[in-house]
Amino acid sequence: MNAGSSLPPSPAWEDLVTAALLGTDRRTPPGTAPGRSAPSALLDAAAAETVRRRAGLRPGPAAPRPRPAPEDPRPPLPAAAARRLALLLADRPGTAQGGRRGTSPDLIELLPQWLASVNDRGFAAPPESLPALLDAARARTDLRPAALRFAGPRALWLARLNPDWRFALRASPGSGMALPGPEETLRVEQLWQKGLFAERVSLLAAIRSRDPDAARELLKATWPTERAEDRLMFLDSLRTGLGPRDEPFLEQALADRSRNVRATAAELLSALPQSALAARMAVRAGACVAVDHTLDTPTLLVEAPHECDAAMERDGVSPKPPSGRGERSWWLGQLVEAAPLAGWPARLGGRTPEQIVALPVADDWLGELHAAWCRAAVRQRDADWARALLGPPSAPGAGGPGAVSLAERAKLLGTLGAAERAEWVAGFIAAHGLSEAFQLLGICAVPWAAPLGGAVVDALNIARDAGSYPWSFSGVMGLAERCLDPSEAARLDALLAVPDEPEDASPGAGGYWAEAFQRLCRTLRLRAAMTAELEVRASAPCGAQ
């Protein structure tokens, strides 16, 4: 008998199982008289047989002890911050009675910000917190990058021992194995040639971040033999450090047998304003848009393409439009989106982007043309065109005609610097209130700059005094708890009392507003305390008393 194996099933055991399945009324257990005592006798016989079978097992060899967890060289977390982490991880979201959250801060929503702060400071996670930290990252995928970075190499060690935490191994290419350095050319070559796909992606990204040319040459060496889906992922890594020296390789990728690879190569080339593809797109798009000076007011005339030829397809123009979209408008949008924005002033009479956007557009092409310019401004990171398309934040509709949706406005704002972005959104809130501001607030740097934070607090105060339906602002309140500068807490003290409710106010609105402002104030002060805890470097490990 091999060590660790069990005895083969005996006839007695099989008879007992059969009797249990059929019932003692239909099958009397062996060695038992039929009647009311048969069920008890069956259980007694099964217990005795179980003991006999277990006694026949031979002890298996002891499993080797796991290798010790690797050391984490980072400094330990200060004691107060370690206690705070335990509280954050112990919090579980619940449903408050009546849908109200009360005045207590929502700790679980502060965990992502806390993790970002602790990672910026380079602390190591306390070993005793790692299981709860991994459980939290398992439940929330948005936490995983920051949580695994904070958890460090010991999290990977634990993940190999618990199947529930295997996501940490998948999220960490190489399973904690350090990537080769720039001088380790042999290891780089071996990992690139024989590594797992996730390891190769990680390696290519790491090399691209420090030496774009070396990464591109590494990719070129195996490009013809890669699978289409792998080529697409590898090509996407060239977004980091994209430059003119990548153009010859990307031009070759325009002839790839995969449509998705061709489209990605064309998109990358269109982000290089001096590329040959950008020049070709500029000629095509320029032939579609011109200024008509015969009218009383100069007007843009649009003549969309009548066909999508093979050359256009090779340069990334998709010939088949989505459902409900006309072919010509679909082709026009792709051409204008890929054409360098810097060439339009010369083609349209030396006008600035603001002047071009202000021109009327004939035959209802305005929305299509401006939407394509919006996408081009985002792709090419052109702040001048983004400002022109956004328009002043106080304008009717909160922007130029090209900003047809809040999503597009948010993308255009992303091309601006953090201070300018916050100032524009503050002006938008001051002019239009908070009803449409939620998506715009989400792209502003945290903590919010003083003008933006002040605009949010003022708008919430106005909504409260107007007796507005309070639950419609719960999303903005949640953002404010995480994004307002903690120094704004002092301004909120005057808003903590229950206000007098206007006659037409929602029932109970005053109490809700008071709770919301109390929770906001407490959360801001808690965030300030959390930051202060991280600034204190403990002289002893975090578990010391």
Coordinates of C-alpha atoms in Angstrom, one line a residue:
M1 CA 0.0 0.0 0.0
N2 CA 1.4 3.4 -0.9
A3 CA 1.8 5.9 1.9
G4 CA -1.2 8.2 2.3
S5 CA -3.6 5.8 0.4
S6 CA -6.8 4.5 1.9
L7 CA -8.1 0.9 2.1
P8 CA -10.2 -0.3 -0.8
P9 CA -13.9 -0.2 -0.2
S10 CA -15.0 -3.4 1.6
P11 CA -18.2 -5.2 0.7
A12 CA -19.6 -4.3 4.2
W13 CA -19.1 -0.6 3.5
E14 CA -20.7 -0.9 0.1
D15 CA -23.7 -2.7 1.6
L16 CA -24.0 0.0 4.3
V17 CA -24.0 2.8 1.6
T18 CA -26.6 0.9 -0.4
A19 CA -28.9 0.5 2.6
A20 CA -28.5 4.2 3.5
L21 CA -29.4 5.2 -0.1
L22 CA -32.4 2.9 -0.4
G23 CA -33.7 3.2 3.2
T24 CA -33.8 0.5 5.9
D25 CA -37.4 -0.3 5.0
R26 CA -36.3 -1.6 1.6
R27 CA -32.8 -2.9 2.4
T28 CA -31.9 -4.3 5.8
P29 CA -28.3 -3.5 6.7
P30 CA -26.1 -6.6 6.9
G31 CA -26.1 -8.3 10.3
T32 CA -29.1 -6.3 11.5
A33 CA -32.6 -7.4 12.3
P34 CA -35.4 -5.6 10.4
G35 CA -37.6 -3.3 12.3
R36 CA -37.7 0.1 14.0
S37 CA -34.1 -0.3 15.4
A38 CA -32.6 -0.8 11.9
P39 CA -31.8 3.0 11.3
S40 CA -29.9 3.2 14.5
A41 CA -28.1 0.0 13.8
L42 CA -27.2 1.3 10.4
L43 CA -25.6 4.4 11.9
D44 CA -23.7 2.3 14.5
A45 CA -22.4 0.0 11.8
A46 CA -21.3 2.9 9.7
A47 CA -19.5 4.5 12.6
A48 CA -17.6 1.3 13.4
E49 CA -16.7 0.8 9.7
T50 CA -15.5 4.4 9.4
V51 CA -13.1 3.9 12.4
R52 CA -11.9 0.7 10.9
R53 CA -11.2 2.3 7.5
R54 CA -9.4 5.3 9.0
A55 CA -7.3 3.0 11.1
G56 CA -6.1 1.4 7.9
L57 CA -4.5 4.6 6.7
R58 CA -0.7 5.0 6.8
P59 CA 0.6 8.5 7.6
G60 CA 1.9 10.3 4.6
P61 CA 5.3 11.9 4.5
A62 CA 5.4 15.4 6.0
A63 CA 5.3 18.2 3.4
P64 CA 8.4 20.3 3.2
R65 CA 8.2 23.6 5.1
P66 CA 7.6 26.6 2.8
R67 CA 10.6 28.8 2.2
P68 CA 10.6 31.9 4.4
A69 CA 8.9 35.0 3.0
P70 CA 11.2 37.5 1.4
E71 CA 12.3 40.5 3.5
D72 CA 10.6 43.8 2.7
P73 CA 13.4 46.5 2.8
R74 CA 11.1 49.4 3.0
P75 CA 10.7 51.3 6.3
P76 CA 7.9 50.1 8.6
L77 CA 4.6 51.9 8.8
P78 CA 4.3 54.3 11.8
A79 CA 2.3 52.7 14.7
A80 CA -0.6 55.2 14.4
A81 CA -0.9 54.6 10.6
A82 CA -0.8 50.8 11.2
R83 CA -3.7 51.1 13.6
R84 CA -5.5 53.2 11.0
L85 CA -5.0 50.6 8.3
A86 CA -6.6 48.0 10.5
L87 CA -9.7 50.2 11.0
L88 CA -9.9 50.9 7.2
L89 CA -9.7 47.2 6.4
A90 CA -12.2 46.2 9.1
D91 CA -14.8 48.6 7.7
R92 CA -17.5 46.9 5.7
P93 CA -20.0 48.9 3.6
G94 CA -23.6 48.5 4.8
T95 CA -27.0 49.9 4.0
A96 CA -28.1 52.5 6.4
Q97 CA -31.7 52.6 7.6
G98 CA -33.8 54.5 5.2
G99 CA -30.9 54.9 2.7
R100 CA -29.2 57.5 4.9
R101 CA -25.6 57.2 5.7
G102 CA -25.5 59.2 8.9
T103 CA -22.6 61.4 10.0
S104 CA -19.8 58.8 10.2
P105 CA -17.1 58.8 7.5
D106 CA -17.2 56.0 5.0
L107 CA -13.9 54.4 5.8
I108 CA -13.8 51.9 2.9
E109 CA -14.0 54.7 0.4
L110 CA -11.0 56.4 2.0
L111 CA -8.8 53.2 1.6
P112 CA -7.8 53.9 -2.1
Q113 CA -6.6 57.4 -1.2
W114 CA -4.8 56.2 1.9
L115 CA -3.0 53.5 -0.2
A116 CA -1.9 56.1 -2.7
S117 CA -0.5 58.3 0.1
V118 CA 1.4 55.4 1.8
N119 CA 2.8 54.2 -1.5
D120 CA 4.1 57.8 -2.2
R121 CA 5.9 57.7 1.0
G122 CA 7.4 54.2 0.5
F123 CA 6.3 52.4 3.6
A124 CA 6.1 48.6 4.0
A125 CA 2.8 47.0 5.0
P126 CA 2.7 45.4 8.4
P127 CA 2.9 41.6 8.0
E128 CA -0.2 41.1 10.2
S129 CA -2.3 43.3 7.8
L130 CA -1.5 41.3 4.6
P131 CA -4.4 38.8 4.7
A132 CA -7.0 41.5 5.2
L133 CA -5.3 43.6 2.6
L134 CA -5.4 40.8 0.1
D135 CA -9.0 40.0 0.8
A136 CA -9.9 43.7 0.2
A137 CA -8.0 43.7 -3.1
R138 CA -9.7 40.4 -4.1
A139 CA -13.1 42.0 -3.5
R140 CA -12.3 45.3 -5.3
T141 CA -10.3 45.2 -8.5
D142 CA -9.8 49.0 -8.4
L143 CA -7.7 48.5 -5.2
R144 CA -5.4 45.9 -6.6
P145 CA -2.6 47.9 -8.1
A146 CA -2.1 50.1 -5.1
A147 CA -2.8 47.3 -2.6
L148 CA -0.3 44.9 -4.2
R149 CA 2.3 47.6 -4.4
F150 CA 1.9 48.4 -0.7
A151 CA 1.8 44.7 0.2
G152 CA 5.1 44.1 -1.5
P153 CA 6.9 40.8 -2.1
R154 CA 5.3 39.1 0.9
A155 CA 1.9 39.3 -0.7
L156 CA 3.1 37.2 -3.6
W157 CA 4.6 34.7 -1.1
L158 CA 1.2 34.4 0.5
A159 CA -0.7 34.2 -2.8
R160 CA 1.2 31.0 -3.6
L161 CA -0.2 29.4 -0.5
N162 CA -3.8 30.5 -0.8
P163 CA -5.8 30.0 -4.0
D164 CA -8.1 32.9 -3.1
W165 CA -5.2 35.3 -3.6
R166 CA -4.0 33.9 -6.9
F167 CA -5.1 37.1 -8.6
A168 CA -1.9 38.7 -7.1
L169 CA 0.3 36.4 -9.1
R170 CA -1.7 37.2 -12.3
A171 CA -1.5 40.9 -11.6
S172 CA 2.3 40.7 -11.0
P173 CA 4.1 39.4 -14.1
G174 CA 6.9 37.1 -13.2
S175 CA 5.3 36.4 -9.8
G176 CA 7.6 38.7 -8.0
M177 CA 10.7 37.9 -10.0
A178 CA 12.7 41.0 -10.6
L179 CA 12.9 42.1 -14.2
P180 CA 16.4 42.1 -15.7
G181 CA 18.3 45.4 -15.7
P182 CA 19.5 47.2 -18.8
E183 CA 23.0 45.7 -18.5
E184 CA 21.6 42.1 -18.3
T185 CA 21.3 41.6 -22.1
L186 CA 21.3 37.8 -21.9
R187 CA 18.5 37.6 -19.3
V188 CA 16.5 40.1 -21.3
E189 CA 16.9 38.0 -24.4
Q190 CA 16.0 34.8 -22.6
L191 CA 12.9 36.3 -20.9
W192 CA 11.7 37.8 -24.2
Q193 CA 12.2 34.6 -26.1
K194 CA 10.9 32.1 -23.5
G195 CA 8.9 34.0 -20.9
L196 CA 5.2 33.8 -20.3
F197 CA 3.1 36.4 -22.2
A198 CA 2.5 38.5 -19.1
E199 CA 6.2 38.5 -18.3
R200 CA 7.0 39.6 -21.9
V201 CA 4.5 42.4 -21.7
S202 CA 6.0 43.6 -18.4
L203 CA 9.5 43.4 -19.8
L204 CA 8.7 45.3 -22.9
A205 CA 6.9 48.0 -20.9
A206 CA 9.9 48.3 -18.5
I207 CA 12.4 48.6 -21.3
R208 CA 10.2 51.1 -23.2
S209 CA 10.1 53.4 -20.2
R210 CA 13.8 53.7 -20.0
D211 CA 15.0 53.1 -23.6
P212 CA 12.2 53.4 -26.3
D213 CA 14.6 52.4 -29.1
A214 CA 15.8 49.2 -27.4
A215 CA 12.2 48.1 -26.8
R216 CA 11.2 48.7 -30.4
E217 CA 14.2 46.7 -31.7
L218 CA 13.4 43.9 -29.3
L219 CA 9.8 43.8 -30.6
K220 CA 10.9 43.9 -34.2
A221 CA 13.1 40.9 -33.8
T222 CA 10.1 38.6 -33.1
W223 CA 7.3 40.6 -34.7
P224 CA 6.7 38.2 -37.7
T225 CA 6.3 35.2 -35.4
E226 CA 4.0 36.7 -32.8
R227 CA 0.2 35.9 -32.7
A228 CA -2.1 38.7 -33.8
E229 CA -3.6 39.3 -30.3
D230 CA -0.1 39.4 -28.9
R231 CA 1.1 41.8 -31.6
L232 CA -1.8 44.1 -30.7
M233 CA -0.8 44.2 -27.0
F234 CA 2.9 44.7 -27.7
L235 CA 2.1 47.5 -30.2
D236 CA 0.1 49.3 -27.6
S237 CA 3.2 49.5 -25.4
L238 CA 4.7 51.9 -27.9
R239 CA 2.4 54.6 -26.7
T240 CA 5.0 55.2 -23.9
G241 CA 7.7 57.3 -25.4
L242 CA 6.2 57.5 -28.8
G243 CA 8.4 59.5 -31.2
P244 CA 9.4 60.0 -34.8
R245 CA 11.9 57.1 -34.6
D246 CA 9.0 54.7 -34.3
E247 CA 7.5 55.7 -37.6
P248 CA 9.2 53.2 -39.9
F249 CA 8.1 50.3 -37.8
L250 CA 4.6 51.6 -37.5
E251 CA 4.4 52.2 -41.2
Q252 CA 5.3 48.5 -41.7
A253 CA 2.5 47.6 -39.2
L254 CA 0.0 49.3 -41.5
A255 CA 0.3 46.3 -43.8
D256 CA -0.3 43.8 -40.9
R257 CA -2.7 41.0 -41.6
S258 CA -4.7 41.9 -38.4
R259 CA -7.2 44.7 -38.8
N260 CA -6.9 45.7 -35.2
V261 CA -3.1 45.9 -35.4
R262 CA -3.4 48.1 -38.5
A263 CA -5.9 50.4 -36.8
T264 CA -3.7 50.8 -33.7
A265 CA -0.6 51.5 -35.9
A266 CA -2.6 54.1 -37.8
E267 CA -3.7 55.7 -34.5
L268 CA -0.2 55.9 -33.2
L269 CA 1.1 57.4 -36.4
S270 CA -1.7 60.0 -36.4
A271 CA -0.4 61.1 -33.0
L272 CA 2.9 62.0 -34.7
P273 CA 2.1 65.3 -36.5
Q274 CA 5.2 65.0 -38.7
S275 CA 4.6 61.5 -39.8
A276 CA 3.9 60.6 -43.4
L277 CA 0.5 59.2 -42.5
A278 CA -0.5 62.4 -40.7
A279 CA 0.5 64.3 -43.9
R280 CA -1.6 62.0 -46.0
M281 CA -4.6 62.4 -43.7
A282 CA -4.1 66.2 -43.8
V283 CA -4.4 66.2 -47.5
R284 CA -7.5 64.1 -47.5
A285 CA -9.2 66.1 -44.7
G286 CA -8.1 69.4 -46.2
A287 CA -9.9 68.4 -49.4
C288 CA -13.1 68.0 -47.5
V289 CA -13.2 71.3 -45.6
A290 CA -12.9 74.8 -47.1
V291 CA -14.0 78.4 -46.4
D292 CA -16.7 79.9 -48.6
H293 CA -16.1 83.6 -48.9
T294 CA -19.0 84.3 -51.2
L295 CA -21.5 84.5 -48.4
D296 CA -22.0 87.5 -46.1
T297 CA -20.3 85.6 -43.3
P298 CA -17.3 83.3 -44.1
T299 CA -18.7 79.8 -43.7
L300 CA -17.1 76.3 -43.7
L301 CA -18.1 74.1 -46.5
V302 CA -17.8 70.3 -46.0
E303 CA -17.6 67.8 -48.8
A304 CA -17.4 64.4 -47.2
P305 CA -15.6 61.5 -49.0
H306 CA -17.7 59.6 -51.5
E307 CA -15.7 56.4 -51.1
C308 CA -13.2 54.7 -48.9
D309 CA -10.5 53.5 -51.2
A310 CA -7.7 50.9 -50.4
A311 CA -5.2 53.6 -49.5
M312 CA -7.6 55.1 -46.9
E313 CA -8.2 51.6 -45.5
R314 CA -4.4 51.0 -45.3
D315 CA -4.1 54.2 -43.3
G316 CA -6.6 53.1 -40.7
V317 CA -9.9 54.3 -42.0
S318 CA -12.6 51.8 -41.2
P319 CA -14.9 51.4 -44.2
K320 CA -18.0 50.1 -42.5
P321 CA -19.8 52.5 -40.2
P322 CA -21.6 51.6 -37.0
S323 CA -25.3 50.9 -37.1
G324 CA -27.2 54.1 -37.7
R325 CA -24.3 56.1 -38.9
G326 CA -23.9 57.3 -42.5
E327 CA -20.9 56.2 -44.5
R328 CA -19.7 59.6 -45.6
S329 CA -19.9 61.2 -42.2
W330 CA -18.1 58.2 -40.7
W331 CA -15.3 58.5 -43.2
L332 CA -15.1 62.3 -42.7
G333 CA -14.8 62.0 -39.0
Q334 CA -11.9 59.5 -39.2
L335 CA -10.0 61.7 -41.7
V336 CA -10.4 64.9 -39.6
E337 CA -9.6 63.1 -36.4
A338 CA -6.3 61.8 -37.8
A339 CA -5.2 65.0 -39.5
P340 CA -2.7 67.2 -37.6
L341 CA -4.5 70.1 -36.0
A342 CA -1.5 72.4 -36.5
G343 CA -2.3 72.4 -40.3
W344 CA -5.8 73.8 -40.2
P345 CA -5.0 77.5 -39.6
A346 CA -2.9 77.7 -42.8
R347 CA -5.6 75.8 -44.8
L348 CA -8.4 78.0 -43.4
G349 CA -7.1 81.5 -44.1
G350 CA -4.6 81.9 -41.2
R351 CA -7.3 81.8 -38.6
T352 CA -6.7 80.7 -35.0
P353 CA -8.4 77.7 -33.5
E354 CA -10.9 79.9 -31.7
Q355 CA -11.7 81.7 -35.0
I356 CA -12.1 78.4 -36.9
V357 CA -14.4 76.9 -34.2
A358 CA -16.5 80.1 -34.3
L359 CA -17.1 79.9 -38.1
P360 CA -20.6 78.7 -39.1
V361 CA -20.7 75.3 -40.9
A362 CA -23.0 74.7 -43.8
D363 CA -25.4 71.8 -44.4
D364 CA -25.6 70.6 -40.8
W365 CA -22.0 69.3 -40.8
L366 CA -21.1 71.3 -37.7
G367 CA -21.6 68.6 -35.1
E368 CA -19.7 66.0 -37.1
L369 CA -16.8 68.3 -37.9
H370 CA -16.4 69.7 -34.4
A371 CA -16.7 66.3 -32.7
A372 CA -13.9 65.0 -34.9
W373 CA -11.7 68.0 -33.9
C374 CA -12.5 67.2 -30.3
R375 CA -11.2 63.7 -30.8
A376 CA -8.1 65.0 -32.6
A377 CA -7.4 67.5 -29.8
V378 CA -7.5 64.7 -27.2
R379 CA -5.4 62.3 -29.3
Q380 CA -2.8 64.9 -30.2
R381 CA -2.8 66.5 -26.7
D382 CA -3.4 70.0 -28.2
A383 CA -4.3 72.4 -25.4
D384 CA -5.0 75.3 -27.8
W385 CA -7.6 73.4 -29.8
A386 CA -9.0 72.0 -26.6
R387 CA -9.6 75.5 -25.2
A388 CA -11.2 76.6 -28.4
L389 CA -13.6 73.7 -28.5
L390 CA -14.4 74.0 -24.8
G391 CA -15.1 77.7 -25.0
P392 CA -15.6 79.7 -21.8
P393 CA -17.1 77.8 -18.9
S394 CA -19.9 80.4 -18.6
A395 CA -21.1 80.0 -22.2
P396 CA -24.6 78.6 -22.9
G397 CA -24.3 74.9 -23.1
A398 CA -21.0 75.2 -21.2
G399 CA -18.7 75.1 -24.2
G400 CA -18.3 75.4 -27.9
P401 CA -20.5 73.5 -30.3
G402 CA -17.9 70.7 -30.6
A403 CA -18.3 69.7 -26.9
V404 CA -21.5 67.7 -27.5
S405 CA -21.3 65.7 -24.3
L406 CA -20.0 65.9 -20.8
A407 CA -17.7 62.9 -21.7
E408 CA -16.1 64.9 -24.5
R409 CA -15.7 67.9 -22.3
A410 CA -14.0 65.8 -19.7
K411 CA -11.6 64.4 -22.3
L412 CA -10.8 67.9 -23.6
L413 CA -10.2 69.2 -20.1
G414 CA -7.7 66.3 -19.6
T415 CA -5.4 68.0 -22.1
L416 CA -5.0 71.0 -19.9
G417 CA -2.8 71.5 -16.8
A418 CA -4.3 70.7 -13.4
A419 CA -4.6 74.3 -12.3
E420 CA -6.3 75.4 -15.5
R421 CA -8.6 72.4 -15.5
A422 CA -9.7 73.2 -11.9
E423 CA -10.3 76.8 -12.8
W424 CA -12.5 75.9 -15.8
V425 CA -14.6 73.5 -13.8
A426 CA -15.0 76.0 -11.0
G427 CA -16.3 78.5 -13.5
F428 CA -18.6 75.9 -15.0
I429 CA -20.1 75.2 -11.5
A430 CA -20.4 78.9 -10.7
A431 CA -22.4 79.4 -14.0
H432 CA -24.4 76.2 -14.2
G433 CA -24.5 74.6 -10.8
L434 CA -23.6 71.1 -9.9
S435 CA -26.3 69.2 -11.9
E436 CA -23.9 68.4 -14.7
A437 CA -20.6 68.8 -13.0
F438 CA -20.1 65.3 -11.5
Q439 CA -18.3 63.9 -14.5
L440 CA -16.1 67.0 -14.8
L441 CA -15.1 66.9 -11.2
G442 CA -13.9 63.3 -11.5
I443 CA -11.0 64.4 -13.8
C444 CA -9.7 67.2 -11.6
A445 CA -6.5 66.6 -9.5
V446 CA -6.9 65.6 -5.9
P447 CA -7.0 67.5 -3.5
W448 CA -9.1 70.0 -5.4
A449 CA -7.5 73.4 -5.9
A450 CA -8.9 76.2 -3.6
P451 CA -11.1 77.8 -6.3
L452 CA -12.7 74.5 -7.3
G453 CA -13.2 73.4 -3.7
G454 CA -14.8 76.8 -2.9
A455 CA -17.1 76.6 -5.9
V456 CA -18.3 73.1 -4.9
V457 CA -19.0 74.1 -1.3
D458 CA -20.8 77.3 -2.4
A459 CA -22.9 75.4 -4.9
L460 CA -23.9 72.8 -2.2
N461 CA -24.8 75.6 0.2
I462 CA -27.0 77.3 -2.5
A463 CA -28.7 74.0 -3.2
R464 CA -29.4 73.5 0.5
D465 CA -30.8 77.0 1.0
A466 CA -33.0 76.5 -2.1
G467 CA -34.6 73.4 -0.6
S468 CA -33.4 71.2 -3.4
Y469 CA -34.0 67.5 -3.3
P470 CA -30.9 66.5 -1.3
W471 CA -30.4 63.0 -2.5
S472 CA -29.7 64.2 -6.0
F473 CA -26.4 65.6 -4.7
S474 CA -25.2 62.5 -2.9
G475 CA -22.7 61.7 -5.7
V476 CA -21.1 65.1 -5.5
M477 CA -21.0 64.9 -1.7
G478 CA -19.2 61.5 -1.9
L479 CA -16.7 63.1 -4.3
A480 CA -16.2 66.0 -2.0
E481 CA -15.5 63.7 0.9
R482 CA -12.6 62.2 -1.0
C483 CA -11.4 65.2 -3.0
L484 CA -11.9 68.4 -1.1
D485 CA -8.7 69.8 0.5
P486 CA -9.0 69.0 4.3
S487 CA -8.4 72.7 5.0
E488 CA -11.9 73.3 3.7
A489 CA -13.3 71.7 6.9
A490 CA -13.2 75.1 8.8
R491 CA -15.5 76.6 6.2
L492 CA -18.1 73.9 6.8
D493 CA -18.7 74.6 10.5
A494 CA -21.4 77.2 9.6
L495 CA -23.3 74.6 7.6
L496 CA -23.6 71.9 10.2
A497 CA -26.9 73.0 11.8
V498 CA -30.3 71.9 10.5
P499 CA -31.5 74.7 8.3
D500 CA -35.0 76.1 8.2
E501 CA -36.8 74.4 5.4
P502 CA -38.7 76.4 2.7
E503 CA -42.4 75.5 2.2
D504 CA -41.7 73.8 -1.1
A505 CA -38.6 71.9 0.2
S506 CA -38.5 68.1 0.2
P507 CA -39.7 66.7 3.5
G508 CA -36.7 66.1 5.8
A509 CA -34.3 67.8 3.4
G510 CA -32.9 70.0 6.1
G511 CA -32.0 67.1 8.4
Y512 CA -30.3 65.3 5.4
W513 CA -28.3 68.3 4.5
A514 CA -27.1 68.7 8.1
E515 CA -26.1 65.1 8.2
A516 CA -24.3 65.3 4.9
F517 CA -22.3 68.4 5.9
Q518 CA -21.5 66.9 9.3
R519 CA -20.2 63.7 7.6
L520 CA -18.2 65.8 5.1
C521 CA -16.6 67.8 7.8
R522 CA -15.7 64.7 9.9
T523 CA -14.3 63.0 6.8
L524 CA -12.1 66.0 5.9
R525 CA -10.7 66.1 9.5
L526 CA -10.2 62.4 9.4
R527 CA -8.2 62.7 6.2
A528 CA -6.1 65.4 7.8
A529 CA -5.4 63.1 10.7
M530 CA -4.5 60.2 8.4
T531 CA -2.0 62.3 6.5
A532 CA -0.4 63.5 9.8
E533 CA -0.1 59.8 10.9
L534 CA 1.9 59.0 7.8
E535 CA 4.3 62.0 8.4
V536 CA 5.5 60.6 11.7
R537 CA 8.3 58.1 11.2
A538 CA 8.2 55.7 14.1
S539 CA 11.5 54.8 15.7
A540 CA 10.3 51.3 16.5
P541 CA 8.3 48.8 14.3
C542 CA 4.6 49.6 13.9
G543 CA 3.6 46.9 16.4
A544 CA 5.7 48.4 19.2
Q545 CA 3.9 49.9 22.2

